[in-house]
PDB file of C-alpha atoms in Angstrom:
ATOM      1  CA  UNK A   1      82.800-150.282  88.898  1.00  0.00           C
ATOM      2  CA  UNK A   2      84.150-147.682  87.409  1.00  0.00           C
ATOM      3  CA  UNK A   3      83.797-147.370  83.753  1.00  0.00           C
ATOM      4  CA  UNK A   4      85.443-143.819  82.864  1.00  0.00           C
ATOM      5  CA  UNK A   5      88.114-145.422  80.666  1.00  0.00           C
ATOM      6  CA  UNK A   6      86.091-146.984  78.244  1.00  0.00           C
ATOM      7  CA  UNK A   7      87.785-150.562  77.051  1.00  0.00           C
ATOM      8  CA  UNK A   8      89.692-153.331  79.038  1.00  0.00           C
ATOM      9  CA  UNK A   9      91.972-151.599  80.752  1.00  0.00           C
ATOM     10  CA  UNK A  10      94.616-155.432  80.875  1.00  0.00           C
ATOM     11  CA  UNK A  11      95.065-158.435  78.862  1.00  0.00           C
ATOM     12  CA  UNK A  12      95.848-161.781  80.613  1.00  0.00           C
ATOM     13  CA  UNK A  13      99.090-163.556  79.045  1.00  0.00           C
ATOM     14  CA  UNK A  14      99.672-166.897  80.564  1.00  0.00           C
ATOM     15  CA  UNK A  15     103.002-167.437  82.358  1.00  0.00           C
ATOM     16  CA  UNK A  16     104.749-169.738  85.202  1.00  0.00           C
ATOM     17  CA  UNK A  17     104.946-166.531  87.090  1.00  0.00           C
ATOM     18  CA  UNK A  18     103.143-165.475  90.309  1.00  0.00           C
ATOM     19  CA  UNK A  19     103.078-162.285  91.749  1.00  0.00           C
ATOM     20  CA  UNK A  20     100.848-161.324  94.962  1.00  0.00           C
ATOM     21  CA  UNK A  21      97.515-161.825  92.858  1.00  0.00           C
ATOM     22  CA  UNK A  22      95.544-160.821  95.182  1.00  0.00           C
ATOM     23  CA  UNK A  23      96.787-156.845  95.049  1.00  0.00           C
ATOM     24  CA  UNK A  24      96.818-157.477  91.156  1.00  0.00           C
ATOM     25  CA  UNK A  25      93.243-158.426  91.433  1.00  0.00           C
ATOM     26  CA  UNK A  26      92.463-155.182  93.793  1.00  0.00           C
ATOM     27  CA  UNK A  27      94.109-153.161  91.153  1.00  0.00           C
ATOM     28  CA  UNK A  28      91.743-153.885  87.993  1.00  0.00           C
ATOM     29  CA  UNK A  29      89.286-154.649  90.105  1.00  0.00           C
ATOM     30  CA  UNK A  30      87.623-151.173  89.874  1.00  0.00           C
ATOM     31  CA  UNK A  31      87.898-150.963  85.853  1.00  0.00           C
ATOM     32  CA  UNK A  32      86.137-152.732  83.195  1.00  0.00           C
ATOM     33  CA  UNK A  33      88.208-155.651  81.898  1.00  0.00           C
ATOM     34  CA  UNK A  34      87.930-158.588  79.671  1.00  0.00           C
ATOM     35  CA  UNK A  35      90.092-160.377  81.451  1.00  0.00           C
ATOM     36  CA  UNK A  36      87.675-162.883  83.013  1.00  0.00           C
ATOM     37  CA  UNK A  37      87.236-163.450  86.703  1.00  0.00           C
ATOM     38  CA  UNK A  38      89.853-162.720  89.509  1.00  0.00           C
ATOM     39  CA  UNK A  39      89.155-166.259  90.224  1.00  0.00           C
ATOM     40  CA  UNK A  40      90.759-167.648  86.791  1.00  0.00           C
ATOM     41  CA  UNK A  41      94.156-165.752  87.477  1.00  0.00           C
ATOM     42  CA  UNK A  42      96.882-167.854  89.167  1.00  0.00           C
ATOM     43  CA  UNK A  43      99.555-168.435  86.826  1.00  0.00           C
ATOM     44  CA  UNK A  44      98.875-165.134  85.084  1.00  0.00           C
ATOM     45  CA  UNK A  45      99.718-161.620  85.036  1.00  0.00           C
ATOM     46  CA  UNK A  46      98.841-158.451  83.187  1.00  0.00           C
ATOM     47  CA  UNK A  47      99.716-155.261  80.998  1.00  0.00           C
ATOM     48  CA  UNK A  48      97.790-152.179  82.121  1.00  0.00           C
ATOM     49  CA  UNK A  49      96.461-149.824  79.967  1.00  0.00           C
ATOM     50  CA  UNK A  50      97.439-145.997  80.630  1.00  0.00           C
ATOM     51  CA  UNK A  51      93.924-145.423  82.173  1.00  0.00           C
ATOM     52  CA  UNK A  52      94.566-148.339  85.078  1.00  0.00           C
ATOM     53  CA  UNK A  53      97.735-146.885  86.289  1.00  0.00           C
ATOM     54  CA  UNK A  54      95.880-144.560  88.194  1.00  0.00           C
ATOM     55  CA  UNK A  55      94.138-147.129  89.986  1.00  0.00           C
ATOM     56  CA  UNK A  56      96.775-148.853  90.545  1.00  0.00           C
ATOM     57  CA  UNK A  57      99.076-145.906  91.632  1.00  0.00           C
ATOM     58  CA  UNK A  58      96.426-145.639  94.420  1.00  0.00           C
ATOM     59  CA  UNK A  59      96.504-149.149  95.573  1.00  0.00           C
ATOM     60  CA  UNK A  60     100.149-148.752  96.089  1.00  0.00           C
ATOM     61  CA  UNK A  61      99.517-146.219  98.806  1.00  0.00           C
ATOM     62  CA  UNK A  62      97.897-149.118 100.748  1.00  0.00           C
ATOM     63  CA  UNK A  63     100.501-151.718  99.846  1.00  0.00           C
ATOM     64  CA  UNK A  64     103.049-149.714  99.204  1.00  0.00           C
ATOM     65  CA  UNK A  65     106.234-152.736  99.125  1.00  0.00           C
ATOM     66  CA  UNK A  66     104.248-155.173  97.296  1.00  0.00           C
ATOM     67  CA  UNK A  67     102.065-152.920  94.895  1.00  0.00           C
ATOM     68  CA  UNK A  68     105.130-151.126  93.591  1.00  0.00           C
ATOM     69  CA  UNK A  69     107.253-154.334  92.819  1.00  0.00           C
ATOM     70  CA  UNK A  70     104.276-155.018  90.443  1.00  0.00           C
ATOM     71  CA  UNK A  71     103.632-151.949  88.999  1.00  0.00           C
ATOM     72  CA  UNK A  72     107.370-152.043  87.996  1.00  0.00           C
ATOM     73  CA  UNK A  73     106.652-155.722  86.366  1.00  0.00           C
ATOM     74  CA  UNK A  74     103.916-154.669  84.678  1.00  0.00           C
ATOM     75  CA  UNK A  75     105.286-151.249  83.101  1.00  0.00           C
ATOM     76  CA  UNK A  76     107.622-153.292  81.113  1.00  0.00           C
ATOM     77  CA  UNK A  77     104.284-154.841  79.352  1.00  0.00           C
ATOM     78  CA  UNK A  78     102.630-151.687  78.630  1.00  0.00           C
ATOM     79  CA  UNK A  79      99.598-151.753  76.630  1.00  0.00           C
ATOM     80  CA  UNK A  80     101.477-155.083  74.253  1.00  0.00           C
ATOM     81  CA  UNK A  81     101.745-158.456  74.686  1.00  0.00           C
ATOM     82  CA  UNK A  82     105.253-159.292  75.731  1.00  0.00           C
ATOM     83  CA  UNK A  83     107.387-160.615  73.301  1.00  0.00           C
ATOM     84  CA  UNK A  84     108.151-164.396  73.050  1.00  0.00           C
ATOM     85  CA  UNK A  85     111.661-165.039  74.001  1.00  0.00           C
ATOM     86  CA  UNK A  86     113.616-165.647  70.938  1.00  0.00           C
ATOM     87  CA  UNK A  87     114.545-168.677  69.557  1.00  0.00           C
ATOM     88  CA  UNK A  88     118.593-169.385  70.103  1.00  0.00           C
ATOM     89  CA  UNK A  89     120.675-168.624  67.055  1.00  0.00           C
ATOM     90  CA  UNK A  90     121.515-171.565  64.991  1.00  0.00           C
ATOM     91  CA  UNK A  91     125.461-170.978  64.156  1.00  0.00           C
ATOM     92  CA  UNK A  92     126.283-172.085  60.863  1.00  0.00           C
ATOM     93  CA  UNK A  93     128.580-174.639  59.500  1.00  0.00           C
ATOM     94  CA  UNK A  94     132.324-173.943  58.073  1.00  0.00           C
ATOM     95  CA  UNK A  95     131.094-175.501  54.686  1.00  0.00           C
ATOM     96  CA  UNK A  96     127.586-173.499  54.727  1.00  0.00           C
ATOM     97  CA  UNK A  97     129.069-170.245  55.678  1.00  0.00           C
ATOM     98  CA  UNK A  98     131.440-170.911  52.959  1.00  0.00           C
ATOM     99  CA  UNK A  99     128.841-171.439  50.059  1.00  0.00           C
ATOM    100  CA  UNK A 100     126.567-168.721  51.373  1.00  0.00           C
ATOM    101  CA  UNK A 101     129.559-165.904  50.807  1.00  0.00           C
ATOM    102  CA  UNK A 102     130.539-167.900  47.607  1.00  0.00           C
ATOM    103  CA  UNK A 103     126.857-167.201  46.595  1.00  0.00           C
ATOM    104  CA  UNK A 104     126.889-163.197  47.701  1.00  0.00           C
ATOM    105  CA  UNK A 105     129.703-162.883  45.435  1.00  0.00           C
ATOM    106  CA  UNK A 106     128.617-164.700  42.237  1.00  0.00           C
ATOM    107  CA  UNK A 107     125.502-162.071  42.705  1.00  0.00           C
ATOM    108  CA  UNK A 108     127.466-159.023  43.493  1.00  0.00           C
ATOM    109  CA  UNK A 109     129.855-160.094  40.224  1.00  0.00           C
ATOM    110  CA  UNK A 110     126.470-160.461  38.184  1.00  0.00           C
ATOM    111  CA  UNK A 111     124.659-157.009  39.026  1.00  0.00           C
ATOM    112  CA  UNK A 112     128.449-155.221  38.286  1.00  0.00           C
ATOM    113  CA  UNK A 113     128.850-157.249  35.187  1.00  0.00           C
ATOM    114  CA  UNK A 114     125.131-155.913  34.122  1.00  0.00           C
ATOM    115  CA  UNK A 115     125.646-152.652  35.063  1.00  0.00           C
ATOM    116  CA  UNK A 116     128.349-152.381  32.670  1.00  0.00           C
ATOM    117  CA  UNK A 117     127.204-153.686  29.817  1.00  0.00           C
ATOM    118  CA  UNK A 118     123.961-152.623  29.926  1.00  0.00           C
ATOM    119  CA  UNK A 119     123.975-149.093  29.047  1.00  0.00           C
ATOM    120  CA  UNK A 120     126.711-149.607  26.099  1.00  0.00           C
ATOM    121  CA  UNK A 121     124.189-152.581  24.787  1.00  0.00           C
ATOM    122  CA  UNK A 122     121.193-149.592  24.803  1.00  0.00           C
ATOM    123  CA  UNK A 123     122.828-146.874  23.311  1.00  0.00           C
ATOM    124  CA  UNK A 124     124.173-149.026  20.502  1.00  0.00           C
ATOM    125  CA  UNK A 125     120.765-150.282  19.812  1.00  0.00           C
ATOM    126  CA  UNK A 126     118.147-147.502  20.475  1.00  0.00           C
ATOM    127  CA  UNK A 127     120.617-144.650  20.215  1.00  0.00           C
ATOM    128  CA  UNK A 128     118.856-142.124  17.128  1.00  0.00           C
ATOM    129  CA  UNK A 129     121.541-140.087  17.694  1.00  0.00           C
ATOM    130  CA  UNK A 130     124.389-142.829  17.219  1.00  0.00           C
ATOM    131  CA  UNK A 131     126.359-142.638  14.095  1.00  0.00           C
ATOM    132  CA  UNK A 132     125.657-145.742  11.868  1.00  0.00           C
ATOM    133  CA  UNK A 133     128.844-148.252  11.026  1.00  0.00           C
ATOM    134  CA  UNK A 134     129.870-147.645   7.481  1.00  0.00           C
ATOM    135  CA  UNK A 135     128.378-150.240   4.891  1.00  0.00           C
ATOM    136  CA  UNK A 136     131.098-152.897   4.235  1.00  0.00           C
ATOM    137  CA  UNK A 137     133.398-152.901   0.949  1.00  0.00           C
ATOM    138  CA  UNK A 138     132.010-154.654  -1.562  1.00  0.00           C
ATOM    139  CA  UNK A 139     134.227-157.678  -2.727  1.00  0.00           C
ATOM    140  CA  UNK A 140     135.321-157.544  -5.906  1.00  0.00           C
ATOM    141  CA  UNK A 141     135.981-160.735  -8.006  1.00  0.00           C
ATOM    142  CA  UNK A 142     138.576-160.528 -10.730  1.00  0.00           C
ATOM    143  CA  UNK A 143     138.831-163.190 -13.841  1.00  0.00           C
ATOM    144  CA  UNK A 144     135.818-164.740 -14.293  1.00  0.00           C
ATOM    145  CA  UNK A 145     134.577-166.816 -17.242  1.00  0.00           C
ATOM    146  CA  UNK A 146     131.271-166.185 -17.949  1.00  0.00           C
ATOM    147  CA  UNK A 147     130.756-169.592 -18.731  1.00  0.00           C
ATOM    148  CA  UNK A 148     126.943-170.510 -18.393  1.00  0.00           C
ATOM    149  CA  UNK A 149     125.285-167.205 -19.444  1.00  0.00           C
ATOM    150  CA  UNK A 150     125.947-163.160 -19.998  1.00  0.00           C
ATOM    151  CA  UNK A 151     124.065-159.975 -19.588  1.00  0.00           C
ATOM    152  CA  UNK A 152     120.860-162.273 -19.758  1.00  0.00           C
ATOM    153  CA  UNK A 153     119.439-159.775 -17.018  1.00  0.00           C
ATOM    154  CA  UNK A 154     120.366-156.514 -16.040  1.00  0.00           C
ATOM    155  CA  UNK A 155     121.389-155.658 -12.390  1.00  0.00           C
ATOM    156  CA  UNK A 156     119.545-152.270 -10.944  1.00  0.00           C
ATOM    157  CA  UNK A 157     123.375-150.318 -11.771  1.00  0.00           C
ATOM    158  CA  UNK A 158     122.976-149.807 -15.571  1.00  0.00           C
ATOM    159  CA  UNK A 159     127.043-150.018 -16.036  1.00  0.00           C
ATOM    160  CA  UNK A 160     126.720-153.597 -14.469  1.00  0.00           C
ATOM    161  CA  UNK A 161     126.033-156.707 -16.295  1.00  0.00           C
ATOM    162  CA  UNK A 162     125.107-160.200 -15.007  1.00  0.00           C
ATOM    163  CA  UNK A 163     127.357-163.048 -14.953  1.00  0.00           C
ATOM    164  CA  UNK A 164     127.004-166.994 -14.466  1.00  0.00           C
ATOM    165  CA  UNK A 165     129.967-169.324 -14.471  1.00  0.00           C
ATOM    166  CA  UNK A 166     130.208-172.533 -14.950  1.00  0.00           C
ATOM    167  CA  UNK A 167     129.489-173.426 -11.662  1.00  0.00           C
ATOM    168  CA  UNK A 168     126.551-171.300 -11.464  1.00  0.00           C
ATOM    169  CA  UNK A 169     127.837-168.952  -9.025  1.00  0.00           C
ATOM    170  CA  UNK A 170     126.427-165.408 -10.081  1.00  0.00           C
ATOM    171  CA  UNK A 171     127.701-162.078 -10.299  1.00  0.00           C
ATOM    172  CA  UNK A 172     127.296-158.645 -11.372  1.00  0.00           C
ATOM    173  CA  UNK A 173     130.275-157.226 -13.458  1.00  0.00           C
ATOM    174  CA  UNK A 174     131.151-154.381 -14.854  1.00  0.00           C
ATOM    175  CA  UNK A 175     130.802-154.348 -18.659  1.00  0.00           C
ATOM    176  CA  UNK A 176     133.916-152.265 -18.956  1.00  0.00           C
ATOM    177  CA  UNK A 177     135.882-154.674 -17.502  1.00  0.00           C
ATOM    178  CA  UNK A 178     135.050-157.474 -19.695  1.00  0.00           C
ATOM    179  CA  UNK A 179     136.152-158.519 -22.972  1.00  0.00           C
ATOM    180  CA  UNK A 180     135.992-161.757 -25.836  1.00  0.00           C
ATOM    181  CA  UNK A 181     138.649-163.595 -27.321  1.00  0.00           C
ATOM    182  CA  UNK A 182     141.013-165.237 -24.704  1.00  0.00           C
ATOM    183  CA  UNK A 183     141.535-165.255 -21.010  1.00  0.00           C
ATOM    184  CA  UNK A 184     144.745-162.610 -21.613  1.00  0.00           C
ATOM    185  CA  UNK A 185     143.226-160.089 -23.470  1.00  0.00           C
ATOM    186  CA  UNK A 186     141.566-156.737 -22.117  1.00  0.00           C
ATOM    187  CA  UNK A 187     138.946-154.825 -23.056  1.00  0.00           C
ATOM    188  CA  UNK A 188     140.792-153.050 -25.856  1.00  0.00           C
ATOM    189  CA  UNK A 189     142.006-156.619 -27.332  1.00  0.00           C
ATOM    190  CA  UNK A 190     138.997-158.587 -27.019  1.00  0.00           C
ATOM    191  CA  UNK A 191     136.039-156.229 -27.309  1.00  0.00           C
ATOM    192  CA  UNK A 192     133.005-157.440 -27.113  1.00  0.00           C
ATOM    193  CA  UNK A 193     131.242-155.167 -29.684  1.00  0.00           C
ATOM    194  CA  UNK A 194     134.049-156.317 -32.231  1.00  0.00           C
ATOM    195  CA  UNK A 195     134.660-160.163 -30.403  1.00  0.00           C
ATOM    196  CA  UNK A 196     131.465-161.678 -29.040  1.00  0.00           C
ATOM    197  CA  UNK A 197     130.214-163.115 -32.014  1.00  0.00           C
ATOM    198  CA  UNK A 198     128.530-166.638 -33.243  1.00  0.00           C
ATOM    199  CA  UNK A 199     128.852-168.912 -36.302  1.00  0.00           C
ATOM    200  CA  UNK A 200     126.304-170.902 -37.708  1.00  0.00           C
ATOM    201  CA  UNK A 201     123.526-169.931 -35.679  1.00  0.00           C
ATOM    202  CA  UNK A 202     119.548-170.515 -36.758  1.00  0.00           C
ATOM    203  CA  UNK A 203     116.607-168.204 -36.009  1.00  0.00           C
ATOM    204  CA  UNK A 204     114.888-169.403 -33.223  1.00  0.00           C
ATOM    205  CA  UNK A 205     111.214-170.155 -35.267  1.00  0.00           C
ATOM    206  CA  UNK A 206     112.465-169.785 -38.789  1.00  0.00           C
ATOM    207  CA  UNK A 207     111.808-173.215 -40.163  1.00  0.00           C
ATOM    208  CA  UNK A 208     114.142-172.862 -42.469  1.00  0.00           C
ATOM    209  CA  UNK A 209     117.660-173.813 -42.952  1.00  0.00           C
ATOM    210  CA  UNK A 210     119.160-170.980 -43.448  1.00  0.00           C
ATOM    211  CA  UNK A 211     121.952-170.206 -40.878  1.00  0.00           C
ATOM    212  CA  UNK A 212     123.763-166.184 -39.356  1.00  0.00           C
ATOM    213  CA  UNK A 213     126.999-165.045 -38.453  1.00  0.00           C
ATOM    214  CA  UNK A 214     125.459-163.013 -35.326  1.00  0.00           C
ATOM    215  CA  UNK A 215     126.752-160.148 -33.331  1.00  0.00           C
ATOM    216  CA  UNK A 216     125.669-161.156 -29.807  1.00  0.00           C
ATOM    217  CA  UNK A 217     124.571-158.700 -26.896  1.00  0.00           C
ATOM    218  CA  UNK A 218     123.642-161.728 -24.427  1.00  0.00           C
ATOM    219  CA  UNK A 219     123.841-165.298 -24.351  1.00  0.00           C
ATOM    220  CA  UNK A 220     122.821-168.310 -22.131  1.00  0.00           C
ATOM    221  CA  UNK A 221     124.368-171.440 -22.785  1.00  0.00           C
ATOM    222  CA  UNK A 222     123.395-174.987 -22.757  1.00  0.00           C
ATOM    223  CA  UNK A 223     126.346-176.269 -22.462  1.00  0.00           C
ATOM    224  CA  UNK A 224     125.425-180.155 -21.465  1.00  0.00           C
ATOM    225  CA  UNK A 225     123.454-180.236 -24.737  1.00  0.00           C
ATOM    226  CA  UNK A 226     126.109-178.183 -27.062  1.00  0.00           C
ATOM    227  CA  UNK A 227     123.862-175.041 -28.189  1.00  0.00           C
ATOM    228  CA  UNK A 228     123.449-171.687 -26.702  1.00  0.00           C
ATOM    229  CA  UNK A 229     121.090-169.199 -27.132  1.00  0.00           C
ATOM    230  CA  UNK A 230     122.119-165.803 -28.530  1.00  0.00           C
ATOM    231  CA  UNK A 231     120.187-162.749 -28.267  1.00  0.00           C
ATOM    232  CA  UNK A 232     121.717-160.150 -31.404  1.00  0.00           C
ATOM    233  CA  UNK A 233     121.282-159.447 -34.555  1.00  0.00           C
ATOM    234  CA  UNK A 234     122.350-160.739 -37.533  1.00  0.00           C
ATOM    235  CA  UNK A 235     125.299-159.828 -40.116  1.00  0.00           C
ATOM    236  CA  UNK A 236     123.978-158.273 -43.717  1.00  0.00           C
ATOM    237  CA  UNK A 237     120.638-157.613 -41.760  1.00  0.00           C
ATOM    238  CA  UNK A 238     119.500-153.684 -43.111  1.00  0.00           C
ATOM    239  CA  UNK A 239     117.373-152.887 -39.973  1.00  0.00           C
ATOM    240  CA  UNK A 240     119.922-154.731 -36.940  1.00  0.00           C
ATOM    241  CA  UNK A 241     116.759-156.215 -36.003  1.00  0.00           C
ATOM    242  CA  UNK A 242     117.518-158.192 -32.597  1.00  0.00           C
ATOM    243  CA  UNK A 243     116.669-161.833 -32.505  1.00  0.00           C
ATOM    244  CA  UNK A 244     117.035-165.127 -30.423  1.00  0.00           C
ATOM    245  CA  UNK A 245     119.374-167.667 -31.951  1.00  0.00           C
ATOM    246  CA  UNK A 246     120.265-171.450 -31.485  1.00  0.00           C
ATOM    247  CA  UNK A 247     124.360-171.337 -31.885  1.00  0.00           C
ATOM    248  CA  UNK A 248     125.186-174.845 -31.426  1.00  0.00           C
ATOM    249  CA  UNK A 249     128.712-175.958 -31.428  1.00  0.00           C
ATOM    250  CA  UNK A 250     131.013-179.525 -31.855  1.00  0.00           C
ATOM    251  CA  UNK A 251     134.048-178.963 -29.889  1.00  0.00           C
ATOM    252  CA  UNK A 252     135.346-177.040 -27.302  1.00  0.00           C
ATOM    253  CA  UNK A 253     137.738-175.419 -29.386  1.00  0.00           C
ATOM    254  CA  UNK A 254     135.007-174.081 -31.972  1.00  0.00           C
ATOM    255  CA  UNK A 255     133.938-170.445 -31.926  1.00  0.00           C
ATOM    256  CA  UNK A 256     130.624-170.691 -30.612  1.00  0.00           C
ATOM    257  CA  UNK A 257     131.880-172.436 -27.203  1.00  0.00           C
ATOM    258  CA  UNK A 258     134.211-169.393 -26.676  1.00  0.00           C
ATOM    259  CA  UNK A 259     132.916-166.996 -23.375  1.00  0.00           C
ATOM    260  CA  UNK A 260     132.994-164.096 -22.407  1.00  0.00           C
ATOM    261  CA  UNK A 261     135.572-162.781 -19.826  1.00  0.00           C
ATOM    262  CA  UNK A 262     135.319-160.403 -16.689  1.00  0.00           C
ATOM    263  CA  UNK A 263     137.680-158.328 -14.118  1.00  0.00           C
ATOM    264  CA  UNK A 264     135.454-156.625 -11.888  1.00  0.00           C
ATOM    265  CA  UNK A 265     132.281-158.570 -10.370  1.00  0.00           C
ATOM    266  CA  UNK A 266     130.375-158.661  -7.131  1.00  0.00           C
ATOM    267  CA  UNK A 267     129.146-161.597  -5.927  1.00  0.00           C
ATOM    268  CA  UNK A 268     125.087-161.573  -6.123  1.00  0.00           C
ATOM    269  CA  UNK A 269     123.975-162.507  -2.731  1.00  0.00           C
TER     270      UNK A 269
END
């Protein structure tokens, strides 16, 4: 046997085919094949390696019609297992062709709709070189009646004062825009160095009975119970000393339930 080509020079592949098996048999007969015995061939037939066409070339000299009918066979399974005939196309449906395109362009709509959007949606987020939005205008509230407390606390802007009304709805106003005195005067009419001031009022911890005109700079009212607090000083005092006074009051028309008024606040969010 001749061995010069080192492996199996055919693989059997089962088939319904016959074809002279007996030449096919002298043709790998003299190389060394896994292909089992001669014996166990009918209904098979073979791919030849490049090393058996030789040998088989030279049994076509002896058989020259039958040889070269399956040489020409087995040339078309070279080396590889021939392919499995291919299962017959399944045609689609109207109504499945229909939702299978209606699906290619919902996708195709998608990825363009992406594409778009995408690279705007980075650049305004990530962007460092992207010019910021300007901050937005402050709103500015005019006419409010400081009606549950005044400059009690003092915003971070040092012109500003703070600013509860009598719905407890805060703001920061500015102090030049607020005056005393009535809801139609100004700043020049009703100011508060010369208008916010308090009758009757006792020194918070002074046991005594002994009651102040006082010149307020803040207040925060109690207005369910009829009192404020004021925080000034009081008139004939030498030294202007500032104190915390009880103001309280009888009716709404009496002096101490007057408030103060402002034209320009911000809302304190």
């Amino acid at each position: 046997m001749d061995t010069r080509f080192g492996t199996s020079a055919c693989q059997a592949i089962t088939t319904d085919s016959e074809v002279s098996l007996d030449h096919l048999r002298q043709a790998v007969g003299e190389v060394d094949t896994d292909c089992g015995s001669p014996i166990s061939w009918p209904k098979k037939y073979f791919s030849l390696r490049p090393q058996a066409k030789e040998i088989a070339l030279r049994h076509q000299q002896r058989s020259q019609p039958i040889i070269s009918q399956s040489f020409e066979l087995l040339k078309t399974y070279f080396l590889t297992f021939p392919q499995q005939s291919a299962q017959p196309e399944v045609q689609m449906l109207p109504h499945d062709r229909a939702i299978t395109i209606l699906g290619a362009l919902l996708i195709l709509w998608f990825s363009r709709f992406t594409e778009s959007t995408h690279p705007a949606l980075i650049k305004r987020v990530s962007d460092p070189s992207a010019i910021p939005p300007p901050p937005p205008a402050p709103v500015v509230k005019t006419n409010i009646h400081c009606g549950d407390e005044f400059a009690s606390y003092k915003p971070n802007d040092p012109l500003l004062r703070s600013c509860t009304d009598y719905g407890l709805v805060k703001y920061s106003c500015d102090t030049s825009q607020c005056h005393a005195g009535e809801q139609g005067d100004d700043a020049h009419s009703g100011s508060i160095d010369q208008q916010l001031y308090f009758k009757g009022c006792h020194k918070l911890g002074d046991r005594g009975k002994m009651t102040y005109l006082v010149y307020a700079i803040s207040y925060l009212a109690r207005n369910k119970k009829g009192y404020l607090i004021a925080i000034g000083f009081a008139v004939g005092d030498p030294l202007e000393m500032v104190y915390n006074f009880k103001c309280p009051w009888n009716g709404n028309g009496d002096r101490n339930n007057r408030r103060v008024w402002c034209d320009k606040c911000y809302p304190v969010t």
